[in-house]
Structures are given as structure tokens and as C-alpha cells.
Amino acid sequence: MHAGGDASGAEVTRTLAAALRARGIAVLEHTVALEALRSADGVVCGVRTGRIGDAGELTDVTDLCARAVVLAAGGSGQVFTATTNPPGATGDGLALALRAGAEVADVELVQFHPTVLWTGAAAHGQQPLISEAVRGEGAVLVDAQGNRIMAGAHPLADLAPRDVVSATIAAHLRATGAECVFLDARHLGAEFLANRFPGIVAACRAAGFDLAREPVPVVPAAHYACGGVLADLDGRTGVPGLYAVGEVACTGVQGANRLASNSITEGLVAARRCAELLGAELPPLAEPLARPAPACLVDPSARAAITAATSRYAGVLRDAEGLAELGRVLADVPRPAGEPDLAAVEATALHTVATLIAAAAAARTESRGCHRRLDAPETRPEWQVRLVHRLDRAGLVRTRTVPVRVGADELVVA
Ligand SMILES: Cc1cc2nc3c(=O)[nH]c(=O)nc-3n(C[C@H](O)[C@H](O)[C@H](O)COP(=O)(O)OP(=O)(O)OC[C@H]3O[C@@H](n4cnc5c(N)ncnc54)[C@H](O)[C@@H]3O)c2cc1C
């Protein structure tokens, strides 16, 4: 799905925002969903929200009752130091659903985009993505000496699948100690690049690089969470009243390794199906318990340590030793009592996501899709299962495996 050259997402957002305005649907901006409201028998019947103040403080904490809650809170790329994802992609929708009793699956399956502009060792947060369409037009990956990175690594060379290109670059960086590789698009010409990739050319220029005149530095960075809240394609989670669509959901459509351009399509299809489902059978209004139990919040100052450790040990290439160390770092993160603010809510969600990734990536002793274990490089048939997690009454993570059955022309999740 493409619109506006390289601005598909902006076009989807513009269209949907206009549709909301046209129907007079109330939109609460600068407002965050904090906790699901639940009835005595566990039905989700609303959300607790907080308005985000100028300094990130939460004001006007309000309980909104609803017959259905549809989560569309996006992914969790911010759990890594560098990501293509926007600042809001902190996994707080996933963490909220988990606390509300939902199951989450496939969290270890994080897709890393191979060509994200490298803006220095201190880069953190959202980084500019250089679409593979640039390589599709003929740009190639090279090292500092101009040697092709992908030549011989895969029959499709620079057009190999994302996981292959990311893993090849990551292995090159490990072997050489280099901080980045380079994308050479000079031969495509300034005029062609400006017309075909206006957003990418502008992003490079803003970072001080000229895509038409020099090879630009790139590295792999976290891009898409294949995992999320276990849901079907109508958005149903296992919790009555709670629905999830888009990147926050894990329907299985993306398998262990999303193909480019399938995310927006999945989100649009699932959202429409969910709306049709709720139009036909909206659950009755349930009575919320007086107060949802407050989450035990993580100290926001721990955020940098959480993301640094997740990037180092659960990045493109993983092994048992590193994942165990990540688990230790996360277990030591302080949880002081204090007033909740947005920073604490986000740090807590990031900690939850990182903890799940560490545990699931350690458990999956094989390489599959975008999960690569250096110490278990083969794909193993006994791991043709999904790792599905939930919280028990004591708040401990419980994990079960669910077989993935592959038919002749279909994939069915049991
Ligand atoms: C740079 C980039 C390029 C991409 N290109 C493509 C592409 O070409 N094709 C494609 O198919 N996919 C692409 N993807 C992936 C795709 O854009 C995302 O998977 C998709 O936008 C996810 O949509 P979503 O509606 O589920 O979540 P999002 O679009 O991430 O929206 C989630 C929203 O929920 C808000 N939110 C989060 N938590 C809370 C909370 N607790 N309370 C209230 N609000 C909350 C967020 O602020 C955000 O506004 C790209 C992703 C990136 C980062």
C-alpha cells in the first residue's frame, strides 16, 4: 500500500481523521489510556484515562465506561534504543491488555529494518527509515571501503528479505567493529531521488547527508512487532469486552516475519471487521469494580538502561548468555512508590515488553523468521509453536505453547 510517494501512513491518518470529524465522533487528544476497567467477573467495561500535562504529569484521571474497548495502540519499537517507530510506540497497549487478563503471543518476533539512517552512536528514539524501495531502484549496501555487503550473502543480494539483510549487516558490524554500513544511491541521480523519494531525501538532508552525492550511513533498527495481544481477525481477545487491532494485536497474519506493506493492510482489514462485529453484537454494559489495581510502576530513570540492554542482548542477533543477562538487568530495575506520570507509565510498559521478549527469545532455542539465535541457527520443527503468555493472579508470567498447523494452502493457528 503506497500513497504520496513515501507518505502512506500520513495519508491513512489524514483520511481517518477526516472521517472522524465528519461523523462528529469525540476525540480525546493528549490523553492516555492507563488501565482497563473490569467487572467483578473480568469483563472489560471501560478504560481509565489521564490527560497528559505539559511536563508529562497526568491530570483529569477519568474512568470512561464502555460496552467494548478496542485497543489500537500500535507497537513497541521504543523498547530498543534506536527504532523507526514513533515516540508513542512504547507497548503500553500490550501491557494494559496483559494486566487486564489478555494473552500476548510471538513477542520475540521483532522485525528489524535493515536500513535506518545512522546518526551517531548516541542516537536514540525514532530514527529516519530508508525504505527498501531505494534498494529496489538499484541502491546497494557497501562498507566504508565501498565493498558490497550483500554480494554472495543471498541470491537476491541487496533485495534479500529484511531478516537476511539485517542479519548480514549485524554480522558484518560484529566482525569488523564498524558502527554502520553505507547505502550507495548516487548513481540514481539527484532528480530521480528527489521525485521518487522526497521524504527520504529530506530526512537525509536534515541529518546532514546528501543521498545523491554520498553513500549514507545505515544500520538495522527495530521496526515492527510481529507479536502482540492475541486476537483473531475480528479483534476478539480472550477477554470479554476487550478487542485489539493493528500492530498491538497478534492475529498470526504476519507469521514469524512480516512481509513489507502488510501491516497497514492488516490494521485496516481487522479494524473494519471489528467495527462490523461490534455493530452486530455489542456486549451489554458491565459494572466496573470501584478501582482497578494500580500497576506497580517502574522508575522512569531506568528507561535508558532497559532500552540499552534490550538493544544489546535482544537485537538482530541473540544468544542464551546475552538473553540471560538481559533478564538479570530487567529483574534489578527499581520500582519506587510515587505519583504516576507518563514517563513512569511508559517505562513500566517498556519493562514489561522487554521482560517478555527476553523470556520468549531465551525459550525459543532456534532461529525462525526474524528471531535469530547465534547459538541455535537452525529452524527446528519442534518449535513450530507460538509462545503465548499471560499474567497469573500473583502477577507472574505464565507461558504456554500453541501449535501452528500448516495446511496445503493455508496457515491455521490452533
Ligand atoms: C517509518 C515506518 C514506515 C512504515 N511503512 C509501512 C508501509 O509502507 N506499509 C505498511 O503496511 N506498514 C508500514 N509500517 C508499519 C505500520 O505503519 C504500522 O504497523 C502501523 O501504522 C500500525 O498502525 P496502528 O494503527 O496499529 O498503530 P499506530 O499507527 O502506531 O497508532 C497507535 C496510536 O495509539 C496511540 N497510543 C499508544 N498507546 C496509547 C495509550 N495508552 N493511550 C492512548 N493512545 C495510545 C499512539 O500514540 C498512536 O497514535 C511502517 C512503520 C514505520 C515506523
Tab-separated table of C-alpha atoms and ligand atoms in Angstrom:
chain	number	residue	atom	x	y	z
A	1	MET	CA	0.000	0.000	0.000
A	2	HIS	CA	1.563	3.304	-1.039
A	3	ALA	CA	0.353	6.905	-1.175
A	4	GLY	CA	2.001	10.293	-1.566
A	5	GLY	CA	5.292	8.808	-2.823
A	6	ASP	CA	6.681	7.677	0.530
A	7	ALA	CA	3.941	9.032	2.826
A	8	SER	CA	1.377	6.189	3.029
A	9	GLY	CA	0.897	6.458	6.793
A	10	ALA	CA	0.258	10.194	6.682
A	11	GLU	CA	-2.431	9.650	4.040
A	12	VAL	CA	-4.175	6.932	6.070
A	13	THR	CA	-4.103	9.164	9.158
A	14	ARG	CA	-5.432	12.172	7.240
A	15	THR	CA	-8.303	10.159	5.753
A	16	LEU	CA	-9.327	8.537	9.044
A	17	ALA	CA	-9.085	11.813	10.991
A	18	ALA	CA	-11.332	13.497	8.419
A	19	ALA	CA	-13.856	10.633	8.679
A	20	LEU	CA	-13.968	11.016	12.487
A	21	ARG	CA	-14.524	14.760	12.217
A	22	ALA	CA	-17.233	14.285	9.575
A	23	ARG	CA	-19.165	11.918	11.877
A	24	GLY	CA	-18.780	14.160	14.921
A	25	ILE	CA	-17.011	11.436	16.925
A	26	ALA	CA	-15.399	12.804	20.099
A	27	VAL	CA	-11.602	12.501	20.086
A	28	LEU	CA	-9.668	12.974	23.328
A	29	GLU	CA	-6.267	14.312	22.337
A	30	HIS	CA	-3.237	14.400	24.667
A	31	THR	CA	-4.971	11.662	26.620
A	32	VAL	CA	-3.582	8.257	27.505
A	33	ALA	CA	-5.400	5.022	28.331
A	34	LEU	CA	-3.891	3.872	31.626
A	35	GLU	CA	-5.793	0.818	32.760
A	36	ALA	CA	-8.721	-1.306	31.665
A	37	LEU	CA	-11.801	-1.135	33.874
A	38	ARG	CA	-13.086	-4.604	34.659
A	39	SER	CA	-16.232	-6.013	36.188
A	40	ALA	CA	-16.157	-8.492	39.066
A	41	ASP	CA	-16.203	-11.370	36.577
A	42	GLY	CA	-13.349	-9.970	34.471
A	43	VAL	CA	-15.290	-8.344	31.628
A	44	VAL	CA	-13.538	-5.224	30.311
A	45	CYS	CA	-16.061	-2.409	30.560
A	46	GLY	CA	-14.085	0.782	30.013
A	47	VAL	CA	-10.725	2.460	30.453
A	48	ARG	CA	-9.136	4.760	32.970
A	49	THR	CA	-7.627	7.711	31.130
A	50	GLY	CA	-5.339	10.553	32.091
A	51	ARG	CA	-4.749	13.853	30.370
A	52	ILE	CA	-1.082	14.492	29.639
A	53	GLY	CA	0.111	17.819	31.046
A	54	ASP	CA	2.921	19.949	29.629
A	55	ALA	CA	5.515	18.320	31.892
A	56	GLY	CA	4.185	14.790	31.323
A	57	GLU	CA	2.133	14.809	34.509
A	58	LEU	CA	-1.222	13.024	34.376
A	59	THR	CA	-4.239	15.156	35.190
A	60	ASP	CA	-8.002	14.688	34.979
A	61	VAL	CA	-7.781	10.952	35.591
A	62	THR	CA	-11.185	9.744	34.426
A	63	ASP	CA	-12.986	6.415	34.167
A	64	LEU	CA	-14.729	6.000	30.823
A	65	CYS	CA	-17.290	3.204	30.835
A	66	ALA	CA	-17.897	1.368	27.578
A	67	ARG	CA	-19.598	-1.728	26.250
A	68	ALA	CA	-16.436	-2.563	24.315
A	69	VAL	CA	-12.832	-1.358	24.369
A	70	VAL	CA	-10.851	-1.641	21.131
A	71	LEU	CA	-7.104	-1.299	21.562
A	72	ALA	CA	-5.279	0.189	18.573
A	73	ALA	CA	-2.215	1.405	20.446
A	74	GLY	CA	0.465	0.358	17.949
A	75	GLY	CA	3.766	-1.398	18.511
A	76	SER	CA	6.640	-1.296	20.969
A	77	GLY	CA	9.739	-0.382	18.961
A	78	GLN	CA	10.772	2.146	21.614
A	79	VAL	CA	11.910	-0.776	23.763
A	80	PHE	CA	15.058	-0.640	21.620
A	81	THR	CA	17.425	2.326	21.748
A	82	ALA	CA	17.007	3.070	18.051
A	83	THR	CA	13.807	2.356	16.156
A	84	THR	CA	11.789	3.529	13.204
A	85	ASN	CA	8.746	3.724	15.484
A	86	PRO	CA	7.245	6.967	16.768
A	87	PRO	CA	7.668	8.016	20.426
A	88	GLY	CA	4.245	6.606	21.360
A	89	ALA	CA	5.249	3.040	20.415
A	90	THR	CA	6.080	2.008	23.977
A	91	GLY	CA	3.996	-1.157	24.195
A	92	ASP	CA	1.623	0.369	26.743
A	93	GLY	CA	-1.397	-1.092	24.923
A	94	LEU	CA	0.118	-4.557	25.164
A	95	ALA	CA	0.963	-4.054	28.852
A	96	LEU	CA	-2.552	-2.758	29.573
A	97	ALA	CA	-4.119	-5.791	27.880
A	98	LEU	CA	-1.835	-8.179	29.744
A	99	ARG	CA	-2.837	-6.630	33.079
A	100	ALA	CA	-6.487	-6.928	32.021
A	101	GLY	CA	-6.108	-10.689	31.653
A	102	ALA	CA	-5.416	-10.959	27.916
A	103	GLU	CA	-2.811	-13.274	26.440
A	104	VAL	CA	0.074	-11.988	24.328
A	105	ALA	CA	1.981	-14.030	21.768
A	106	ASP	CA	5.037	-14.030	19.480
A	107	VAL	CA	6.736	-11.133	21.299
A	108	GLU	CA	10.205	-12.474	20.455
A	109	LEU	CA	9.441	-11.942	16.761
A	110	VAL	CA	10.667	-8.380	16.301
A	111	GLN	CA	11.338	-7.264	12.768
A	112	PHE	CA	14.444	-5.123	12.315
A	113	HIS	CA	14.524	-2.891	9.273
A	114	PRO	CA	17.973	-3.146	7.674
A	115	THR	CA	18.412	0.428	6.504
A	116	VAL	CA	17.742	3.041	9.137
A	117	LEU	CA	19.793	6.212	8.893
A	118	TRP	CA	22.679	6.076	11.377
A	119	THR	CA	23.010	9.455	13.040
A	120	GLY	CA	25.710	8.599	15.570
A	121	ALA	CA	26.417	6.255	18.470
A	122	ALA	CA	24.294	8.370	20.818
A	123	ALA	CA	21.202	8.175	18.583
A	124	HIS	CA	18.092	7.094	20.441
A	125	GLY	CA	14.359	7.061	19.813
A	126	GLN	CA	12.792	7.335	16.380
A	127	GLN	CA	15.283	7.351	13.511
A	128	PRO	CA	14.643	8.007	9.790
A	129	LEU	CA	13.919	4.889	7.752
A	130	ILE	CA	15.337	4.483	4.261
A	131	SER	CA	12.785	2.291	2.515
A	132	GLU	CA	13.898	-0.828	0.636
A	133	ALA	CA	12.266	0.792	-2.376
A	134	VAL	CA	15.562	2.722	-2.657
A	135	ARG	CA	17.392	-0.602	-2.991
A	136	GLY	CA	14.574	-1.721	-5.286
A	137	GLU	CA	15.569	1.116	-7.597
A	138	GLY	CA	19.195	-0.017	-7.545
A	139	ALA	CA	20.932	1.373	-4.448
A	140	VAL	CA	23.425	-1.034	-2.844
A	141	LEU	CA	24.842	-1.613	0.629
A	142	VAL	CA	28.604	-1.134	0.961
A	143	ASP	CA	31.210	-0.967	3.707
A	144	ALA	CA	33.478	2.017	4.366
A	145	GLN	CA	35.817	0.826	1.585
A	146	GLY	CA	32.975	0.517	-0.927
A	147	ASN	CA	32.809	-3.310	-0.878
A	148	ARG	CA	29.319	-4.743	-1.429
A	149	ILE	CA	27.872	-6.120	1.822
A	150	MET	CA	25.167	-8.330	0.307
A	151	ALA	CA	27.105	-9.770	-2.650
A	152	GLY	CA	27.243	-13.532	-2.104
A	153	ALA	CA	25.138	-13.385	1.067
A	154	HIS	CA	21.872	-14.252	-0.701
A	155	PRO	CA	20.826	-14.896	-4.322
A	156	LEU	CA	18.794	-11.676	-4.271
A	157	ALA	CA	21.765	-9.728	-2.824
A	158	ASP	CA	20.530	-6.260	-1.749
A	159	LEU	CA	16.926	-7.283	-2.380
A	160	ALA	CA	17.056	-10.247	0.007
A	161	PRO	CA	14.338	-10.408	2.704
A	162	ARG	CA	14.609	-7.939	5.597
A	163	ASP	CA	15.743	-10.505	8.150
A	164	VAL	CA	18.549	-11.697	5.861
A	165	VAL	CA	19.818	-8.185	5.114
A	166	SER	CA	19.589	-7.127	8.780
A	167	ALA	CA	21.399	-10.260	9.962
A	168	THR	CA	24.114	-9.868	7.316
A	169	ILE	CA	24.711	-6.244	8.315
A	170	ALA	CA	24.668	-7.107	12.037
A	171	ALA	CA	27.190	-9.918	11.478
A	172	HIS	CA	29.390	-7.544	9.465
A	173	LEU	CA	29.305	-4.931	12.239
A	174	ARG	CA	30.190	-7.572	14.856
A	175	ALA	CA	33.053	-8.943	12.787
A	176	THR	CA	34.587	-5.595	11.849
A	177	GLY	CA	33.728	-3.411	14.835
A	178	ALA	CA	32.309	-0.838	12.414
A	179	GLU	CA	29.426	1.281	13.686
A	180	CYS	CA	27.451	1.334	10.438
A	181	VAL	CA	27.420	0.338	6.787
A	182	PHE	CA	26.500	2.621	3.887
A	183	LEU	CA	23.740	2.820	1.299
A	184	ASP	CA	25.044	3.994	-2.051
A	185	ALA	CA	22.311	5.509	-4.237
A	186	ARG	CA	24.468	8.066	-6.050
A	187	HIS	CA	24.008	6.522	-9.489
A	188	LEU	CA	20.232	7.056	-9.309
A	189	GLY	CA	20.749	10.794	-9.702
A	190	ALA	CA	19.549	13.792	-7.698
A	191	GLU	CA	16.444	14.488	-9.796
A	192	PHE	CA	15.153	10.910	-9.719
A	193	LEU	CA	15.760	10.578	-5.970
A	194	ALA	CA	14.058	13.902	-5.205
A	195	ASN	CA	10.972	12.953	-7.248
A	196	ARG	CA	10.680	9.318	-6.166
A	197	PHE	CA	11.737	9.640	-2.506
A	198	PRO	CA	11.088	13.221	-1.374
A	199	GLY	CA	10.624	12.289	2.295
A	200	ILE	CA	13.761	10.156	2.459
A	201	VAL	CA	15.898	12.754	0.674
A	202	ALA	CA	14.635	15.400	3.111
A	203	ALA	CA	15.271	13.174	6.151
A	204	CYS	CA	18.841	12.523	4.991
A	205	ARG	CA	19.396	16.216	4.393
A	206	ALA	CA	18.035	17.092	7.841
A	207	ALA	CA	20.625	14.725	9.330
A	208	GLY	CA	23.399	16.312	7.248
A	209	PHE	CA	23.623	13.735	4.419
A	210	ASP	CA	23.068	14.048	0.682
A	211	LEU	CA	21.687	10.782	-0.725
A	212	ALA	CA	22.524	11.880	-4.282
A	213	ARG	CA	26.159	12.732	-3.578
A	214	GLU	CA	27.435	10.321	-0.928
A	215	PRO	CA	26.857	6.830	0.472
A	216	VAL	CA	24.753	7.450	3.585
A	217	PRO	CA	25.362	5.566	6.875
A	218	VAL	CA	22.727	2.983	7.823
A	219	VAL	CA	22.168	0.302	10.484
A	220	PRO	CA	19.353	-2.151	11.241
A	221	ALA	CA	16.835	-0.905	13.823
A	222	ALA	CA	13.647	-2.224	15.418
A	223	HIS	CA	10.741	-1.711	13.039
A	224	TYR	CA	7.718	-3.932	13.652
A	225	ALA	CA	6.353	-6.133	16.414
A	226	CYS	CA	5.003	-9.335	14.841
A	227	GLY	CA	3.794	-10.255	18.320
A	228	GLY	CA	1.179	-8.572	20.456
A	229	VAL	CA	-2.167	-9.141	22.115
A	230	LEU	CA	-3.508	-12.495	20.963
A	231	ALA	CA	-6.571	-11.693	18.864
A	232	ASP	CA	-8.500	-13.028	15.911
A	233	LEU	CA	-9.014	-11.038	12.723
A	234	ASP	CA	-12.231	-9.573	14.161
A	235	GLY	CA	-10.200	-8.164	17.050
A	236	ARG	CA	-11.536	-10.553	19.727
A	237	THR	CA	-9.061	-11.197	22.526
A	238	GLY	CA	-9.690	-13.907	25.105
A	239	VAL	CA	-11.131	-11.277	27.468
A	240	PRO	CA	-14.818	-10.379	27.010
A	241	GLY	CA	-15.210	-6.702	26.148
A	242	LEU	CA	-11.568	-6.244	25.067
A	243	TYR	CA	-10.627	-6.126	21.390
A	244	ALA	CA	-7.284	-5.427	19.709
A	245	VAL	CA	-6.493	-4.455	16.120
A	246	GLY	CA	-3.422	-3.278	14.232
A	247	GLU	CA	0.164	-3.636	15.383
A	248	VAL	CA	-0.802	-4.027	19.049
A	249	ALA	CA	-2.614	-7.238	18.088
A	250	CYS	CA	-1.122	-10.576	17.175
A	251	THR	CA	-3.509	-12.315	14.803
A	252	GLY	CA	-0.876	-14.571	13.262
A	253	VAL	CA	-1.313	-12.910	9.871
A	254	GLN	CA	2.284	-11.679	9.926
A	255	GLY	CA	3.651	-15.099	10.864
A	256	ALA	CA	7.182	-15.010	12.229
A	257	ASN	CA	8.349	-12.397	9.766
A	258	ARG	CA	6.052	-9.742	8.324
A	259	LEU	CA	6.319	-9.032	4.620
A	260	ALA	CA	6.734	-5.353	3.761
A	261	SER	CA	3.493	-3.353	3.410
A	262	ASN	CA	1.261	-5.916	5.146
A	263	SER	CA	0.821	-4.057	8.393
A	264	ILE	CA	-1.365	-1.165	7.324
A	265	THR	CA	-3.445	-3.610	5.294
A	266	GLU	CA	-3.915	-5.912	8.289
A	267	GLY	CA	-4.835	-2.984	10.523
A	268	LEU	CA	-7.424	-1.648	8.098
A	269	VAL	CA	-8.993	-5.068	7.491
A	270	ALA	CA	-9.098	-6.053	11.182
A	271	ALA	CA	-10.436	-2.641	12.247
A	272	ARG	CA	-13.250	-2.841	9.714
A	273	ARG	CA	-14.117	-6.408	10.687
A	274	CYS	CA	-14.042	-5.465	14.375
A	275	ALA	CA	-16.352	-2.498	13.735
A	276	GLU	CA	-18.775	-4.752	11.851
A	277	LEU	CA	-18.671	-7.325	14.648
A	278	LEU	CA	-19.386	-4.722	17.327
A	279	GLY	CA	-22.117	-3.190	15.190
A	280	ALA	CA	-23.829	-6.569	15.155
A	281	GLU	CA	-23.194	-7.785	18.700
A	282	LEU	CA	-22.087	-5.069	21.113
A	283	PRO	CA	-21.719	-6.677	24.564
A	284	PRO	CA	-24.062	-5.459	27.340
A	285	LEU	CA	-22.686	-2.755	29.657
A	286	ALA	CA	-20.984	-4.329	32.668
A	287	GLU	CA	-20.433	-2.639	36.037
A	288	PRO	CA	-16.759	-1.786	36.695
A	289	LEU	CA	-15.144	-2.616	40.014
A	290	ALA	CA	-14.596	0.512	42.092
A	291	ARG	CA	-10.903	0.892	41.230
A	292	PRO	CA	-8.596	-1.165	39.041
A	293	ALA	CA	-5.493	-2.229	40.947
A	294	PRO	CA	-2.766	0.315	40.122
A	295	ALA	CA	0.200	-1.029	38.189
A	296	CYS	CA	3.461	-1.230	40.143
A	297	LEU	CA	5.376	1.428	38.230
A	298	VAL	CA	8.987	1.330	37.072
A	299	ASP	CA	11.318	4.243	37.835
A	300	PRO	CA	11.450	6.338	34.619
A	301	SER	CA	15.181	6.912	35.123
A	302	ALA	CA	15.639	3.181	34.374
A	303	ARG	CA	14.325	3.596	30.827
A	304	ALA	CA	17.734	4.162	29.210
A	305	ALA	CA	19.162	1.065	30.908
A	306	ILE	CA	16.162	-1.024	29.807
A	307	THR	CA	16.410	0.028	26.163
A	308	ALA	CA	20.219	-0.236	26.059
A	309	ALA	CA	20.171	-3.776	27.460
A	310	THR	CA	17.313	-4.848	25.173
A	311	SER	CA	19.177	-3.496	22.137
A	312	ARG	CA	22.426	-5.134	23.155
A	313	TYR	CA	21.094	-8.550	24.096
A	314	ALA	CA	17.820	-8.977	22.164
A	315	GLY	CA	18.705	-7.176	18.935
A	316	VAL	CA	19.112	-8.721	15.489
A	317	LEU	CA	21.467	-11.474	16.708
A	318	ARG	CA	20.771	-13.156	20.048
A	319	ASP	CA	22.222	-15.897	22.234
A	320	ALA	CA	21.391	-17.598	25.532
A	321	GLU	CA	24.090	-15.828	27.531
A	322	GLY	CA	23.038	-12.352	26.427
A	323	LEU	CA	19.348	-13.035	26.955
A	324	ALA	CA	20.046	-14.314	30.480
A	325	GLU	CA	21.981	-11.116	31.199
A	326	LEU	CA	19.055	-9.078	29.862
A	327	GLY	CA	16.757	-10.944	32.247
A	328	ARG	CA	19.070	-10.064	35.162
A	329	VAL	CA	19.237	-6.374	34.203
A	330	LEU	CA	15.443	-6.195	33.991
A	331	ALA	CA	14.921	-8.008	37.291
A	332	ASP	CA	17.061	-5.367	39.042
A	333	VAL	CA	15.064	-2.393	37.780
A	334	PRO	CA	13.743	-0.337	40.724
A	335	ARG	CA	10.010	0.184	41.282
A	336	PRO	CA	9.697	3.039	43.776
A	337	ALA	CA	6.287	4.175	45.010
A	338	GLY	CA	5.317	7.539	43.595
A	339	GLU	CA	2.814	9.562	41.659
A	340	PRO	CA	2.229	8.045	38.216
A	341	ASP	CA	3.188	10.230	35.287
A	342	LEU	CA	3.519	9.468	31.579
A	343	ALA	CA	7.236	8.704	31.897
A	344	ALA	CA	6.571	6.075	34.575
A	345	VAL	CA	3.672	4.549	32.622
A	346	GLU	CA	5.874	4.240	29.525
A	347	ALA	CA	8.914	2.933	31.415
A	348	THR	CA	6.690	0.300	33.028
A	349	ALA	CA	5.267	-0.798	29.684
A	350	LEU	CA	8.748	-0.937	28.138
A	351	HIS	CA	9.938	-3.038	31.064
A	352	THR	CA	7.005	-5.431	30.590
A	353	VAL	CA	7.691	-5.782	26.860
A	354	ALA	CA	11.445	-6.229	27.371
A	355	THR	CA	10.854	-8.872	30.039
A	356	LEU	CA	8.556	-10.831	27.733
A	357	ILE	CA	10.983	-10.548	24.797
A	358	ALA	CA	13.904	-11.707	26.956
A	359	ALA	CA	12.000	-14.719	28.275
A	360	ALA	CA	10.485	-15.756	24.943
A	361	ALA	CA	13.687	-15.234	22.942
A	362	ALA	CA	15.585	-17.307	25.510
A	363	ALA	CA	12.957	-20.050	25.432
A	364	ARG	CA	12.896	-20.291	21.632
A	365	THR	CA	16.132	-22.208	21.109
A	366	GLU	CA	16.093	-21.986	17.333
A	367	SER	CA	16.122	-19.345	14.616
A	368	ARG	CA	12.838	-18.638	12.863
A	369	GLY	CA	11.660	-15.663	10.846
A	370	CYS	CA	13.016	-12.507	12.391
A	371	HIS	CA	14.201	-14.285	15.582
A	372	ARG	CA	17.893	-15.150	15.105
A	373	ARG	CA	19.871	-17.138	17.664
A	374	LEU	CA	23.630	-17.273	17.048
A	375	ASP	CA	23.792	-20.331	19.296
A	376	ALA	CA	20.831	-22.043	17.570
A	377	PRO	CA	20.954	-21.009	13.904
A	378	GLU	CA	18.669	-23.777	12.580
A	379	THR	CA	14.869	-23.697	12.327
A	380	ARG	CA	13.623	-26.682	14.318
A	381	PRO	CA	10.318	-28.451	13.568
A	382	GLU	CA	9.502	-28.919	17.268
A	383	TRP	CA	9.456	-25.117	17.590
A	384	GLN	CA	6.613	-24.722	15.119
A	385	VAL	CA	4.635	-23.329	18.018
A	386	ARG	CA	3.666	-19.941	19.312
A	387	LEU	CA	4.717	-18.825	22.772
A	388	VAL	CA	1.644	-17.400	24.492
A	389	HIS	CA	1.924	-15.503	27.786
A	390	ARG	CA	-0.478	-14.264	30.442
A	391	LEU	CA	-0.189	-12.940	33.976
A	392	ASP	CA	-1.387	-15.157	36.813
A	393	ARG	CA	-3.151	-13.813	39.920
A	394	ALA	CA	0.209	-13.118	41.566
A	395	GLY	CA	1.341	-11.087	38.552
A	396	LEU	CA	3.805	-13.735	37.377
A	397	VAL	CA	4.137	-14.515	33.672
A	398	ARG	CA	2.781	-17.933	32.679
A	399	THR	CA	3.667	-19.257	29.230
A	400	ARG	CA	2.035	-21.953	27.134
A	401	THR	CA	2.814	-23.162	23.643
A	402	VAL	CA	0.226	-23.301	20.886
A	403	PRO	CA	0.956	-25.427	17.801
A	404	VAL	CA	0.935	-23.750	14.400
A	405	ARG	CA	-0.632	-26.099	11.866
A	406	VAL	CA	0.336	-25.578	8.252
A	407	GLY	CA	-2.155	-26.881	5.682
A	408	ALA	CA	-1.620	-27.329	1.954
A	409	ASP	CA	-2.700	-23.811	1.135
A	410	GLU	CA	-3.495	-22.248	4.473
A	411	LEU	CA	-1.998	-21.470	7.838
A	412	VAL	CA	-4.233	-22.228	10.801
A	413	VAL	CA	-3.402	-21.308	14.359
A	414	ALA	CA	-4.828	-23.983	16.622
B	1	LIG	C1	8.680	4.527	9.370
B	1	LIG	C2	7.665	3.450	9.166
B	1	LIG	C3	7.260	3.104	7.893
B	1	LIG	C4	6.313	2.112	7.700
B	1	LIG	N1	5.908	1.803	6.436
B	1	LIG	C5	4.910	0.907	6.262
B	1	LIG	C6	4.375	0.649	4.959
B	1	LIG	O1	4.818	1.219	3.970
B	1	LIG	N2	3.363	-0.259	4.851
B	1	LIG	C7	2.861	-0.929	5.932
B	1	LIG	O2	1.949	-1.734	5.794
B	1	LIG	N3	3.354	-0.700	7.172
B	1	LIG	C8	4.347	0.202	7.359
B	1	LIG	N4	4.832	0.431	8.622
B	1	LIG	C9	4.213	-0.245	9.767
B	1	LIG	C10	2.883	0.433	10.045
B	1	LIG	O3	2.994	1.816	9.826
B	1	LIG	C11	2.436	0.210	11.472
B	1	LIG	O4	2.485	-1.155	11.782
B	1	LIG	C12	1.012	0.736	11.600
B	1	LIG	O5	0.986	2.135	11.418
B	1	LIG	C13	0.435	0.404	12.946
B	1	LIG	O6	-0.830	1.008	12.965
B	1	LIG	P1	-1.677	1.015	14.279
B	1	LIG	O7	-2.907	1.800	13.964
B	1	LIG	O8	-1.819	-0.349	14.802
B	1	LIG	O9	-0.773	1.815	15.334
B	1	LIG	P2	-0.145	3.270	15.221
B	1	LIG	O10	-0.258	3.819	13.847
B	1	LIG	O11	1.209	3.170	15.836
B	1	LIG	O12	-1.091	4.135	16.142
B	1	LIG	C14	-1.176	3.874	17.522
B	1	LIG	C15	-1.682	5.123	18.197
B	1	LIG	O13	-2.056	4.816	19.545
B	1	LIG	C16	-1.509	5.805	20.402
B	1	LIG	N5	-1.342	5.197	21.724
B	1	LIG	C17	-0.411	4.307	22.121
B	1	LIG	N6	-0.611	3.972	23.408
B	1	LIG	C18	-1.700	4.659	23.826
B	1	LIG	C19	-2.398	4.740	25.064
B	1	LIG	N7	-2.034	4.018	26.132
B	1	LIG	N8	-3.458	5.568	25.149
B	1	LIG	C20	-3.855	6.295	24.071
B	1	LIG	N9	-3.238	6.248	22.865
B	1	LIG	C21	-2.172	5.441	22.758
B	1	LIG	C22	-0.204	6.201	19.735
B	1	LIG	O14	0.235	7.450	20.196
B	1	LIG	C23	-0.630	6.222	18.275
B	1	LIG	O15	-1.227	7.441	17.941
B	1	LIG	C24	5.781	1.426	8.825
B	1	LIG	C25	6.186	1.766	10.114
B	1	LIG	C26	7.119	2.771	10.288
B	1	LIG	C27	7.528	3.118	11.696
